[in-house]
XYZ file of N, CA, C and O in Angstrom:
836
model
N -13.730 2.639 -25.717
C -15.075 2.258 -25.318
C -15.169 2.201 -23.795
O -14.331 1.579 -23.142
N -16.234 2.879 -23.205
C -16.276 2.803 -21.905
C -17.238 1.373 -21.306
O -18.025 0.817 -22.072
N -17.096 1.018 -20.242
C -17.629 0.054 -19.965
C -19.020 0.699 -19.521
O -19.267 1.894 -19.355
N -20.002 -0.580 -19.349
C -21.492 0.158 -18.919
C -22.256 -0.657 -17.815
O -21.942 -1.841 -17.937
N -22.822 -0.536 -17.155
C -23.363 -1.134 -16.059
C -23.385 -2.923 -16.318
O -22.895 -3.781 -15.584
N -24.076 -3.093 -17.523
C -23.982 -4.204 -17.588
C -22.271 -4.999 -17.652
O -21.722 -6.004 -17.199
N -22.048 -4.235 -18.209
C -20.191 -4.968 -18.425
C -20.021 -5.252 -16.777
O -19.877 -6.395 -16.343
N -20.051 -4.235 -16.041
C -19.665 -4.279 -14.712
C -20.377 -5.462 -13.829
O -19.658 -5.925 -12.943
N -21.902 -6.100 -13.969
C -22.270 -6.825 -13.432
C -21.585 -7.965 -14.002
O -20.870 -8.736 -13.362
N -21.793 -8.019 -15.008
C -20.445 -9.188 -15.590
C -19.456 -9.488 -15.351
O -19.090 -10.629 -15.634
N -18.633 -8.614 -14.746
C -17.319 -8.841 -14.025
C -17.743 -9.311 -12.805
O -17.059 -10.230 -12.353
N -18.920 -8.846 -11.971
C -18.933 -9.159 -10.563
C -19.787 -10.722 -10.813
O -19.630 -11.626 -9.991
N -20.627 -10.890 -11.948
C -20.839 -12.558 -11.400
C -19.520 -13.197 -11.623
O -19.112 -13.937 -10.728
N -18.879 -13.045 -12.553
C -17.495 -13.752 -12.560
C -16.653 -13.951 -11.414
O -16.108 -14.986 -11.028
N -16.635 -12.776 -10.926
C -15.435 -12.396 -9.734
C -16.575 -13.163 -8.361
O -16.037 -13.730 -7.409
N -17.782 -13.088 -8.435
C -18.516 -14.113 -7.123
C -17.987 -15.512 -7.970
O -17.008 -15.937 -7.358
N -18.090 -15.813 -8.385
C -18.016 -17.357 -9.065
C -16.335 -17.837 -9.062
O -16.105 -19.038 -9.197
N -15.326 -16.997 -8.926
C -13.954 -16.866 -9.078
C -13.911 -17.162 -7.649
O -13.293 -18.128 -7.202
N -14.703 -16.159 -6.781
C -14.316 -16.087 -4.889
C -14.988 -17.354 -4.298
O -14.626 -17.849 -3.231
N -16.170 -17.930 -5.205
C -16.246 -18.533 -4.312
C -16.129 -20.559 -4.669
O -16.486 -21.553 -4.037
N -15.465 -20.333 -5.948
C -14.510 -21.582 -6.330
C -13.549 -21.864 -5.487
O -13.409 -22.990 -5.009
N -12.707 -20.762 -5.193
C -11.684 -20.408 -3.920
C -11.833 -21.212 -2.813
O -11.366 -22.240 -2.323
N -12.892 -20.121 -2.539
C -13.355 -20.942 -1.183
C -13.557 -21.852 -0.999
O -13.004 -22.346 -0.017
N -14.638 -22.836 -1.947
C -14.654 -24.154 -1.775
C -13.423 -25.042 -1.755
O -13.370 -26.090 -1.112
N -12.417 -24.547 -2.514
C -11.337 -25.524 -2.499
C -10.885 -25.304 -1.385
O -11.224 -26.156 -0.563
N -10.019 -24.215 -0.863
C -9.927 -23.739 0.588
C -10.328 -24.735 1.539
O -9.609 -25.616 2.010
N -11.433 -24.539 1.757
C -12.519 -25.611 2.624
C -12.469 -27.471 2.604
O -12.758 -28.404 3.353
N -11.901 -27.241 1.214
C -11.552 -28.971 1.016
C -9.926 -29.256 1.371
O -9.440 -30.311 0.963
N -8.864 -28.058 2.335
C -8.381 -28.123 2.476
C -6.861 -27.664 1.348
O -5.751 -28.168 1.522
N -7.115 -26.833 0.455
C -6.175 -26.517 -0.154
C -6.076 -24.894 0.208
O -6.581 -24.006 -0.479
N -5.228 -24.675 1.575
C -5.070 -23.429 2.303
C -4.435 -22.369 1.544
O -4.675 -21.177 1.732
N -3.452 -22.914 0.506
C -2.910 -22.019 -0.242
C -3.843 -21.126 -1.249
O -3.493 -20.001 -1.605
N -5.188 -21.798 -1.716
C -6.405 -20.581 -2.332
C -6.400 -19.310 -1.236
O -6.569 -18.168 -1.665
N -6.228 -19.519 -0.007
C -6.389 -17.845 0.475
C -6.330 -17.167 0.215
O -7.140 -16.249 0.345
N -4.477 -17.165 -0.789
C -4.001 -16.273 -1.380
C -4.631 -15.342 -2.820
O -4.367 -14.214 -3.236
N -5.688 -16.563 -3.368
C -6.465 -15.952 -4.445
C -7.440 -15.855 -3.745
O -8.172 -15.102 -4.387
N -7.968 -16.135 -2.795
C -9.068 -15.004 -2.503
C -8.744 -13.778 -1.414
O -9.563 -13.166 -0.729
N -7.646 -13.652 -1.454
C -7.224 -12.115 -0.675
C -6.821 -11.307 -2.481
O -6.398 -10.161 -2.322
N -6.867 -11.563 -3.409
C -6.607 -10.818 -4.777
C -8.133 -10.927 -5.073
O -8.567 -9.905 -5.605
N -8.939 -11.781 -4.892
C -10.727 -11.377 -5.397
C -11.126 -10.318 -4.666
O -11.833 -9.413 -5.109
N -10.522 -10.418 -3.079
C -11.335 -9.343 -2.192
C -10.800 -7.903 -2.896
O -11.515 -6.908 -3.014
N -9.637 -7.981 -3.264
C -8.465 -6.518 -3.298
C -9.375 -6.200 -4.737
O -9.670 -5.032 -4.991
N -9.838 -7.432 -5.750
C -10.662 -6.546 -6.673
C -11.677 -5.604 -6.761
O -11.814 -4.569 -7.414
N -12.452 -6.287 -5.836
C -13.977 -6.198 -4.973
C -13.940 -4.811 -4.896
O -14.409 -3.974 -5.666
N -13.214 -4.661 -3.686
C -13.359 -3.503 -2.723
C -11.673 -2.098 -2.832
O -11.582 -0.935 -2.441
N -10.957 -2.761 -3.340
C -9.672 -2.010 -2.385
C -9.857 -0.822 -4.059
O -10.009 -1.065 -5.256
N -9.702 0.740 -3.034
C -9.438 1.469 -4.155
C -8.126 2.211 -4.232
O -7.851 2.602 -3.098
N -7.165 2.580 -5.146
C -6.444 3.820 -5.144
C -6.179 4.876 -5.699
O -7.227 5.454 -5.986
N -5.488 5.310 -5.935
C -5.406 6.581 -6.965
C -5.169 6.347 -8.266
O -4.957 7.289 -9.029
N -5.173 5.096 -8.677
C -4.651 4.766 -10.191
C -5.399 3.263 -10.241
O -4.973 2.435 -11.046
N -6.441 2.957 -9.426
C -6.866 2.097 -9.637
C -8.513 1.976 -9.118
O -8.351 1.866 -7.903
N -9.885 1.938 -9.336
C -10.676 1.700 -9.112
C -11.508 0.084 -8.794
O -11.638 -0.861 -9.572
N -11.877 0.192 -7.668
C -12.352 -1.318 -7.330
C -13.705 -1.590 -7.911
O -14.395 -0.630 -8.254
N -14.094 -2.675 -8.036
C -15.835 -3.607 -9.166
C -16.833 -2.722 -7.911
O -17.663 -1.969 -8.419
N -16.822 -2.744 -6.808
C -18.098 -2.497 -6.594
C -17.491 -0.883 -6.228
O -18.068 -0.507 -5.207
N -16.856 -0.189 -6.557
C -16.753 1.203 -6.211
C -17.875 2.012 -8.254
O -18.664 2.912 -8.540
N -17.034 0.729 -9.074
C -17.914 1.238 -10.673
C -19.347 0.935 -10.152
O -20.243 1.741 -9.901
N -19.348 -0.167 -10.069
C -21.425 -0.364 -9.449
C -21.725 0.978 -8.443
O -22.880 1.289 -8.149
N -20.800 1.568 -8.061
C -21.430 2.693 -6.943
C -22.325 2.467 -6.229
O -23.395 3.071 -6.153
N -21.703 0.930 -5.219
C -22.333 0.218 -4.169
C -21.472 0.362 -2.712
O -21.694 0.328 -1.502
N -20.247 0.560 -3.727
C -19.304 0.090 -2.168
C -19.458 0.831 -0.819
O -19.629 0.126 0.176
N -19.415 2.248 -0.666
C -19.967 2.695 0.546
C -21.809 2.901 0.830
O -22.367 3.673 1.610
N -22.313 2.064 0.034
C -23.591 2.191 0.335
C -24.192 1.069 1.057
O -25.364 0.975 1.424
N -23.328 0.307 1.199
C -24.048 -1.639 1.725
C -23.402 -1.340 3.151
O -22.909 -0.232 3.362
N -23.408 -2.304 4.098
C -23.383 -2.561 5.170
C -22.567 -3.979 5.565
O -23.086 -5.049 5.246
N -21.733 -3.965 6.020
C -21.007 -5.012 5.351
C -21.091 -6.324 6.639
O -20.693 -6.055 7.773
N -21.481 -7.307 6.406
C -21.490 -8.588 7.649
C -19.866 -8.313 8.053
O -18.813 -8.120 7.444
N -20.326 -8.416 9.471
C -18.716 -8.604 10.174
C -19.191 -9.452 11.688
O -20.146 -9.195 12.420
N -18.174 -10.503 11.823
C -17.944 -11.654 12.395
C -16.905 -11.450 13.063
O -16.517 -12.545 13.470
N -16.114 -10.487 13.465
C -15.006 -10.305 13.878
C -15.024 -9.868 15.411
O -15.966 -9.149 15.745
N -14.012 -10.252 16.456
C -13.793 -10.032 17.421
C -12.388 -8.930 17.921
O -11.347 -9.329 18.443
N -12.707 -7.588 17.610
C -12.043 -6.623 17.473
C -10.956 -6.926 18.582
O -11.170 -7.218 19.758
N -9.457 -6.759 17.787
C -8.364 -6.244 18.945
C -7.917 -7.977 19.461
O -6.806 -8.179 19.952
N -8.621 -8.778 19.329
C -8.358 -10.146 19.858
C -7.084 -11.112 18.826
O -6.636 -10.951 17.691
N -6.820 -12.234 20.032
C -5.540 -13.073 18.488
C -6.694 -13.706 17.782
O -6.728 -13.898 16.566
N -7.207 -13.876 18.243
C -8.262 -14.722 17.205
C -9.868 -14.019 16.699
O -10.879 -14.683 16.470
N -9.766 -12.805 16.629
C -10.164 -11.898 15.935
C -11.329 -12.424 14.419
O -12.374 -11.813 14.192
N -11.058 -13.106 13.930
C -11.312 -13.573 12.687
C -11.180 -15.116 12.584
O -11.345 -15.781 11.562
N -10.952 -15.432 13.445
C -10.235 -17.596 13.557
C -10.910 -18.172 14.957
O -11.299 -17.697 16.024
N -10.855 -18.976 14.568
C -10.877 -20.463 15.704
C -9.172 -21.131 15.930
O -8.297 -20.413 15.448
N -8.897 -21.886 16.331
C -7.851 -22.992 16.522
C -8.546 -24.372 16.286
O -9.572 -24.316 16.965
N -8.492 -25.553 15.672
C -8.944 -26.560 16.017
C -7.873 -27.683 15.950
O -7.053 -27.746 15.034
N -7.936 -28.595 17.017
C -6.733 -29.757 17.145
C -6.919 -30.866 17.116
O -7.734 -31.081 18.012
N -6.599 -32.038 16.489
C -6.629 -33.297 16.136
C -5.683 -33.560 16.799
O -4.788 -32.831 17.226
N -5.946 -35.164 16.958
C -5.099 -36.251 17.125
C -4.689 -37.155 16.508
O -3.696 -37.759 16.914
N -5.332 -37.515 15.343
C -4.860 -38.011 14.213
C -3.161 -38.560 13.876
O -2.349 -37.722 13.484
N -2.914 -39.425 13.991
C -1.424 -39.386 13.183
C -0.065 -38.536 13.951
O 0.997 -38.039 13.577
N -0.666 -38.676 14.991
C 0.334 -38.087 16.101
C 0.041 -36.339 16.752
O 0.621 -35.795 17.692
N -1.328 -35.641 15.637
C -1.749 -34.549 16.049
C -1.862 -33.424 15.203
O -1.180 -33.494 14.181
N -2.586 -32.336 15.366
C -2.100 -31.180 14.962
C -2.888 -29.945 15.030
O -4.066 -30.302 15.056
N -2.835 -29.049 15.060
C -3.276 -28.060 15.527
C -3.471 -26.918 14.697
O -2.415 -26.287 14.748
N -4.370 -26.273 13.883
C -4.809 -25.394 12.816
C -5.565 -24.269 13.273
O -6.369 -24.394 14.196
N -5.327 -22.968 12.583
C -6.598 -21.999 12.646
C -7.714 -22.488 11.743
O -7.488 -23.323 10.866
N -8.904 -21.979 11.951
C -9.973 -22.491 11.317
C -10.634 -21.195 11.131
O -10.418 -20.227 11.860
N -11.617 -21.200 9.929
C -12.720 -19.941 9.964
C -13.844 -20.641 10.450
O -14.108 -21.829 10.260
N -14.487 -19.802 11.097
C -15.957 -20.406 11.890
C -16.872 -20.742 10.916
O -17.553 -21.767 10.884
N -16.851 -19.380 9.726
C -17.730 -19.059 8.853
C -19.270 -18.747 9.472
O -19.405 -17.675 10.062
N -20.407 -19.623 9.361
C -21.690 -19.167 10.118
C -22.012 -19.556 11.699
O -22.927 -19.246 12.463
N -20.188 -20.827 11.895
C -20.596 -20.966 13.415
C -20.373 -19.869 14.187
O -19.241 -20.015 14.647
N -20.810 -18.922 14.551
C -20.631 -17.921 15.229
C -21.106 -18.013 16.773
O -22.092 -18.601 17.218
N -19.876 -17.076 17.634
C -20.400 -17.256 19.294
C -20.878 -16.144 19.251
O -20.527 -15.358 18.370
N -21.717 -15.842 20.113
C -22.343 -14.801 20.474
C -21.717 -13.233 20.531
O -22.148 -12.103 20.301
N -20.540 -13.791 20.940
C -19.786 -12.387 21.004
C -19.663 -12.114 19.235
O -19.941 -11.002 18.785
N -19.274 -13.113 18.430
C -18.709 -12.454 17.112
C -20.336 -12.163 16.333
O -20.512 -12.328 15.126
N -21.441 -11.702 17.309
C -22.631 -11.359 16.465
C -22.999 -10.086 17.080
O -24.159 -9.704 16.923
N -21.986 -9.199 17.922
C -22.376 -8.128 18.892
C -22.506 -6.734 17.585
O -23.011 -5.635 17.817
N -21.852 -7.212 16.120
C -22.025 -5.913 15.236
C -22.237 -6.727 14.211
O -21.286 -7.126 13.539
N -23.619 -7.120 13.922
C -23.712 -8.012 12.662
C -23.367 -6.691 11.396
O -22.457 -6.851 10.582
N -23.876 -5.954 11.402
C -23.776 -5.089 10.282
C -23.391 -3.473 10.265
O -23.978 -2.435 10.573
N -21.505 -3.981 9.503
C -21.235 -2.082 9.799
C -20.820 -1.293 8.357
O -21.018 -1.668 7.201
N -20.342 -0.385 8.728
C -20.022 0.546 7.028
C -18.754 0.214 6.825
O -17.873 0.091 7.677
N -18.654 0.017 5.240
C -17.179 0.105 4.666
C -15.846 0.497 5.565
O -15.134 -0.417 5.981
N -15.610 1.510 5.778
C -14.300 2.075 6.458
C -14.407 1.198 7.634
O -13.345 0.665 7.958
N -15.382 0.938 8.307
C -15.472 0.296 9.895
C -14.598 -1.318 9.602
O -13.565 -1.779 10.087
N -15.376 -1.740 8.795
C -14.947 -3.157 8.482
C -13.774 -3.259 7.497
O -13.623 -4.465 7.307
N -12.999 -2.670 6.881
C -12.251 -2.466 6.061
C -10.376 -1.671 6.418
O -9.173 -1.774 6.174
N -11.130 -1.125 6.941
C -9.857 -0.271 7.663
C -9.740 -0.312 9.165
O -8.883 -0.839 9.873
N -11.173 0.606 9.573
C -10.973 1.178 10.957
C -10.988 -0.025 12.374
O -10.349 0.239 13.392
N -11.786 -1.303 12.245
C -11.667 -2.301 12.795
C -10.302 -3.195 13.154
O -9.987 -3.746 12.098
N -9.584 -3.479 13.959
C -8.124 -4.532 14.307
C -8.873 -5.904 14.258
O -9.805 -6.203 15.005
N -8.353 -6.683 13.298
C -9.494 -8.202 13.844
C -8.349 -9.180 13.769
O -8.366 -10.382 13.506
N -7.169 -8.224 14.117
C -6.043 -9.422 14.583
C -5.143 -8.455 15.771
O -4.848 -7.263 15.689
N -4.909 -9.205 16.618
C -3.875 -8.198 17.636
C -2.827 -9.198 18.345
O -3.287 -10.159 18.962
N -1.794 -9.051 18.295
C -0.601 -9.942 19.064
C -0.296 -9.293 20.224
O 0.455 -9.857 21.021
N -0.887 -7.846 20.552
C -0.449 -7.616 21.872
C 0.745 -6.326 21.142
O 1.298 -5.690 22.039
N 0.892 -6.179 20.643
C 2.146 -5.286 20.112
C 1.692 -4.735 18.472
O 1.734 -3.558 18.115
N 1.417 -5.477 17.925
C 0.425 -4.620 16.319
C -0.577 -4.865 16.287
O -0.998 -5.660 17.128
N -1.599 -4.227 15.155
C -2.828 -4.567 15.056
C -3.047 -4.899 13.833
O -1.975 -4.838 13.230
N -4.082 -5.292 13.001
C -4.277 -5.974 11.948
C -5.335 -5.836 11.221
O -5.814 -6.869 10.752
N -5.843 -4.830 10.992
C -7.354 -4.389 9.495
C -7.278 -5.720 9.020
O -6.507 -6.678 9.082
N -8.359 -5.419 8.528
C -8.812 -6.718 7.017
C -8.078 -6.156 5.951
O -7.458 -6.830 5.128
N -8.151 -4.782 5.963
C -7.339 -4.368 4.662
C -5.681 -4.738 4.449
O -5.050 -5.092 3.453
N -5.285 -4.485 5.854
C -3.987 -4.762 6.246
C -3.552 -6.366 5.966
O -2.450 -6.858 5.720
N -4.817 -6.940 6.099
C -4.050 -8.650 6.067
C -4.503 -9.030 4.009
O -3.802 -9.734 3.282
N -5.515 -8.471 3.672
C -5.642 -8.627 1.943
C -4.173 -7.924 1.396
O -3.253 -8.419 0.745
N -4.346 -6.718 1.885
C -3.331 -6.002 0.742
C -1.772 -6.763 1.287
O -1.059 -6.987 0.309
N -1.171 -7.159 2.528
C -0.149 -7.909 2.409
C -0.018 -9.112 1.682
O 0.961 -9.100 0.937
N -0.731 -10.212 1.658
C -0.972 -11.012 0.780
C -1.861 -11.213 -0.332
O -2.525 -12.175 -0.719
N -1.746 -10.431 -0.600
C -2.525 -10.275 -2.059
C -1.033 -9.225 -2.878
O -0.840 -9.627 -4.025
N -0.139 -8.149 -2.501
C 0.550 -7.384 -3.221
C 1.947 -7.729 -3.048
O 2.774 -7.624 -3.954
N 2.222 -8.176 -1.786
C 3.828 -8.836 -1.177
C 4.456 -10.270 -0.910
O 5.629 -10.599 -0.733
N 2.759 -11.346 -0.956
C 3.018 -12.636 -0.172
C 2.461 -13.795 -0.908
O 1.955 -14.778 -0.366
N 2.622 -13.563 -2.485
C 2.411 -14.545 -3.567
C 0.930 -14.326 -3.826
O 0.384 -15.079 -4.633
N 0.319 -13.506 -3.311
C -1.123 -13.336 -4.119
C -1.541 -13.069 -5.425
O -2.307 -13.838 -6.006
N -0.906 -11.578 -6.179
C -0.772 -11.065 -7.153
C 0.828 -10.478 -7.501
O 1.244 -9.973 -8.544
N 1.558 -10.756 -6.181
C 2.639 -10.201 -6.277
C 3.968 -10.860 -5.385
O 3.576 -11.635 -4.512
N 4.993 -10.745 -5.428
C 5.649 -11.195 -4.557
C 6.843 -10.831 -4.353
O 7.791 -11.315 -4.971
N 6.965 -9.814 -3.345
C 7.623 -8.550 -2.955
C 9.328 -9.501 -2.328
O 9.293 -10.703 -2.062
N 10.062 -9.033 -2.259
C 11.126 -9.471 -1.990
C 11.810 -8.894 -0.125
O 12.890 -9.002 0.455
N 10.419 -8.280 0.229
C 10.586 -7.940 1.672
C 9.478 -7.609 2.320
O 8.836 -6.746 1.720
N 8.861 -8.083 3.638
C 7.845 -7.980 3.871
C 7.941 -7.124 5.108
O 8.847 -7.089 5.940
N 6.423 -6.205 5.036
C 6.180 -5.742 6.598
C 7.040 -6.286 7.654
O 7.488 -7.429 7.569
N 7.233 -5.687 8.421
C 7.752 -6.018 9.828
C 6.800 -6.965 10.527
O 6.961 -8.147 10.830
N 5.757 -6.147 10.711
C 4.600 -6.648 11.890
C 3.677 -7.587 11.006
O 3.141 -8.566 11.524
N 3.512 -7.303 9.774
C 2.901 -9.207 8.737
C 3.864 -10.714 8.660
O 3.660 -11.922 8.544
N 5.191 -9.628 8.829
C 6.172 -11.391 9.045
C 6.249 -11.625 10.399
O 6.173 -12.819 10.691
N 6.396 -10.743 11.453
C 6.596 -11.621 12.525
C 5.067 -12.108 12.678
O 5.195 -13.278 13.040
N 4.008 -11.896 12.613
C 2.912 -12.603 12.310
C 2.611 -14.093 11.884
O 1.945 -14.975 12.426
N 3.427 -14.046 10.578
C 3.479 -14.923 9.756
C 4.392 -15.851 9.582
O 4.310 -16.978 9.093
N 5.386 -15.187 10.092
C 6.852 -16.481 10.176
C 6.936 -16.459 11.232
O 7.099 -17.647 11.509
N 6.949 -15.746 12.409
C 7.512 -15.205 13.838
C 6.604 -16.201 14.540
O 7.146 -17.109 15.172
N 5.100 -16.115 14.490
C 4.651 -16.666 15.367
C 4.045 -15.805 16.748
O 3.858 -16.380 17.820
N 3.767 -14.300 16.534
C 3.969 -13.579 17.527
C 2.668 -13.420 17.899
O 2.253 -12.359 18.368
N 1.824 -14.616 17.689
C 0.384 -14.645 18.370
C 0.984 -15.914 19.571
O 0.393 -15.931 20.651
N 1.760 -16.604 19.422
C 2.412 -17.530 20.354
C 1.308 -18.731 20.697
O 0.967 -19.153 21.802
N 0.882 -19.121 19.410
C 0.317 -20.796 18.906
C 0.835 -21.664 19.025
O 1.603 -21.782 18.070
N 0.956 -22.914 20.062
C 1.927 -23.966 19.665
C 0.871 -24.848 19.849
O -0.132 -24.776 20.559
N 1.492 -26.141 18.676
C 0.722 -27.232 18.913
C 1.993 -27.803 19.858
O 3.191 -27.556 19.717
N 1.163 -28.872 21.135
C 1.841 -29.367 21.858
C 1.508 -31.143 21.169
O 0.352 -31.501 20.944
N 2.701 -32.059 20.922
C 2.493 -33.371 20.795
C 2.608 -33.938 22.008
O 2.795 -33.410 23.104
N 2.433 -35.442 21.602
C 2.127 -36.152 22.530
C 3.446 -35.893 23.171
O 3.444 -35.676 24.383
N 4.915 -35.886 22.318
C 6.228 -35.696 23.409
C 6.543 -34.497 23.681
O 7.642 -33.947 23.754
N 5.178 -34.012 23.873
C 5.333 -32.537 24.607
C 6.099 -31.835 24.111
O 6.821 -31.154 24.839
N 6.229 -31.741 22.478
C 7.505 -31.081 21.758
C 6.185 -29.866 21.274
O 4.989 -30.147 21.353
N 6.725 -28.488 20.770
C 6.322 -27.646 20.796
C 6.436 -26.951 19.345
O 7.509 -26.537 18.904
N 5.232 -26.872 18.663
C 5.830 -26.215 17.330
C 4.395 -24.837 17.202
O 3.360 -24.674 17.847
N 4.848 -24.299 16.380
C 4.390 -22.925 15.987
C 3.419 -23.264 15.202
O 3.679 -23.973 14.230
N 1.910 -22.774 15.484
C 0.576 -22.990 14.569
C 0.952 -21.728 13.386
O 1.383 -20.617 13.697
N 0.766 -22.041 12.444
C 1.104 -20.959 11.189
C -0.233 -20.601 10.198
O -0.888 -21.628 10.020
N -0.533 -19.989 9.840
C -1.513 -19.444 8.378
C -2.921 -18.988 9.305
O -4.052 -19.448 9.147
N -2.513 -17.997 10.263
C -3.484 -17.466 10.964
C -4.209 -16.330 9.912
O -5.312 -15.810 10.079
N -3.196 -16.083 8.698
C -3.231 -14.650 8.103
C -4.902 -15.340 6.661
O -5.871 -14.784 6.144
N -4.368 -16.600 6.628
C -4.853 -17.030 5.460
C -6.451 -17.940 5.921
O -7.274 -18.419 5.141
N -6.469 -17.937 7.083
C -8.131 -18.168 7.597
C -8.681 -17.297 8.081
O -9.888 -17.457 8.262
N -7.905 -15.689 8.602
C -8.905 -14.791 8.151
C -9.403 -14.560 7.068
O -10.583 -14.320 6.811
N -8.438 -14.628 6.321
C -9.057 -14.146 4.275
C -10.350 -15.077 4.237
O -11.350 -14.744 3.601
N -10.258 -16.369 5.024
C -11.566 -16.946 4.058
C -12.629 -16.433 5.262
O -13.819 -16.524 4.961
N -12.414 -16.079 6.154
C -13.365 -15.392 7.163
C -14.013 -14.499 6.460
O -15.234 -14.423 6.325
N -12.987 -13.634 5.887
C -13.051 -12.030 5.279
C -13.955 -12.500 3.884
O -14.779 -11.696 3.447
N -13.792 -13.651 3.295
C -14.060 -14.015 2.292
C -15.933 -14.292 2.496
O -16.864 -13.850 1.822
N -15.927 -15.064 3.529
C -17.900 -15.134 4.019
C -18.016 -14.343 4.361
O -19.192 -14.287 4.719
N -17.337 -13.111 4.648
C -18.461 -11.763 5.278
C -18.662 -11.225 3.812
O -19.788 -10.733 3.744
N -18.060 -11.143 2.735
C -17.802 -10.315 1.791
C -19.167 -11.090 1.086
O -20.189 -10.410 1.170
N -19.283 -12.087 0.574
C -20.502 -13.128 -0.022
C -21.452 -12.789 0.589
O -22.452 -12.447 -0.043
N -21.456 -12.769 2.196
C -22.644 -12.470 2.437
C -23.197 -10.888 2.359
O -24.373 -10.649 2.086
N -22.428 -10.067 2.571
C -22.909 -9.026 2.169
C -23.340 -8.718 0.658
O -24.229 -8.004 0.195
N -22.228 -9.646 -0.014
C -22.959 -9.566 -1.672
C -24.470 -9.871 -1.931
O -25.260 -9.247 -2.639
N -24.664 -10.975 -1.186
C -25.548 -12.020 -1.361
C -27.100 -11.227 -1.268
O -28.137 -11.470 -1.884
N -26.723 -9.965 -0.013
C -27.877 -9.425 0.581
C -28.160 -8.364 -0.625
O -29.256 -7.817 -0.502
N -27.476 -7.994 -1.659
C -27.545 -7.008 -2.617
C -27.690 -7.696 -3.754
O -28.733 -7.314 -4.285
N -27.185 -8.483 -4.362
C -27.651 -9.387 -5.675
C -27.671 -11.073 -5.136
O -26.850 -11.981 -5.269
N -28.999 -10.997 -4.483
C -28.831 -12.647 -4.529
C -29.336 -13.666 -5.824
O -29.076 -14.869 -5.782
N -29.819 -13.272 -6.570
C -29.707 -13.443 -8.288
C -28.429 -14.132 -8.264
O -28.519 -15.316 -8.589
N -27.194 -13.699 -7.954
C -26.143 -13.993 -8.484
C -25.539 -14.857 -7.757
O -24.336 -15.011 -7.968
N -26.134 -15.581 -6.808
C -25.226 -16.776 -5.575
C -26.232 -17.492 -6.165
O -27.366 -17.134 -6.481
N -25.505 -18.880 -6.312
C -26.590 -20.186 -6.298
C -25.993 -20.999 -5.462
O -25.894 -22.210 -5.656
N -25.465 -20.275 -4.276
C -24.785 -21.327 -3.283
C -23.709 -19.924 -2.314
O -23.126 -18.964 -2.818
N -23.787 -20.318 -0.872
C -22.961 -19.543 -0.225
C -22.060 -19.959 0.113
O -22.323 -20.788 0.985
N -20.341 -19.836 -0.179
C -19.913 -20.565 0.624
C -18.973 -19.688 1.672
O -18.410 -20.248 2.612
């Protein structure tokens, strides 16, 4: 039995309602959802030769325009930093989500490949970093859907290395490494993706997050 348009919208209110459960928890501070919503996005959108993505069956995906918030080529590309003092301190990436500076509104709206591939919205100075590049590592190698027993070069020193060179400084001026830069883009990646949904079936959001 082949599936039929309707089956397919059925999967996608599910899969909005799946992404954006995520998110909310995310947001209430459980950072480890990133990882399931870098496997909602990889449903969404990512295609290959033995696998077709939900909005490639809707035969939407290169037809929308996709919100992008991103500050091409930059370390913070897709993030904020924000630092407390709290309890001796600490220092986090953050997604802006709709707080946006002026600069991350210079391309409110571009095509698939632009925002997906052809865009860097992470750079350490030495690699660069797609949206696709940071879903499909954690979503296929880094406990998303999968969990590969060796990772990229340039996603671990990223990710374990530290090679955006984040430190939170404490009060005894001791120095530690800000970490999960990879996993507040996803929820970055995660509000551009909603909102571009949102602008094509807003029927199907009863809430943005």
């Amino acid at each position: 039995m082949n599936l039929t348009e309707k089956d397919y919208l059925n999967h996608l209110i599910e899969q909005i309602d799946f992404l954006q459960n995520s998110c909310e928890r995310f947001d209430k501070g459980v950072v480890s959802e990133g990882k399931r919503i870098a496997v909602g996005i990889r449903t969404l959108v990512h295609d290959t030769k033995n696998s077709v993505s939900l909005l490639t069956h809707l035969d939407v995906k290169n037809k929308l325009y996709y919100f992008n918030t991103a500050i091409p080529e930059t370390k913070f590309g897709l993030t904020g930093i924000r630092t407390t003092t709290e309890g001796g301190g600490k220092t986090i990436y953050v997604a802006p989500l709709d707080k946006l500076s002026d600069k991350r509104k210079e391309q409110p709206l571009i095509t698939f490949n632009k925002w997906w591939t052809e865009m860097k919205v992470i750079s350490d100075g030495n690699n660069k970093f797609s949206r696709k590049d940071l879903i499909m590592n954690v979503a296929n190698k880094d406990g998303g859907a999968h969990i590969d027993s060796k990772l990229n070069k340039s996603y671990s020193k990223l990710t374990r290395e530290n090679s955006l060179n984040v430190f939170h400084q404490d009060n005894a001026n001791q120095l530690t490494s800000v970490k999960g830069v990879e996993l507040a883009s996803i929820r970055q990646i995660a509000f551009e993706l909603i909102r571009t949904l949102s602008r094509k079936y807003p029927k199907y959001f009863s809430n943005l997050a």
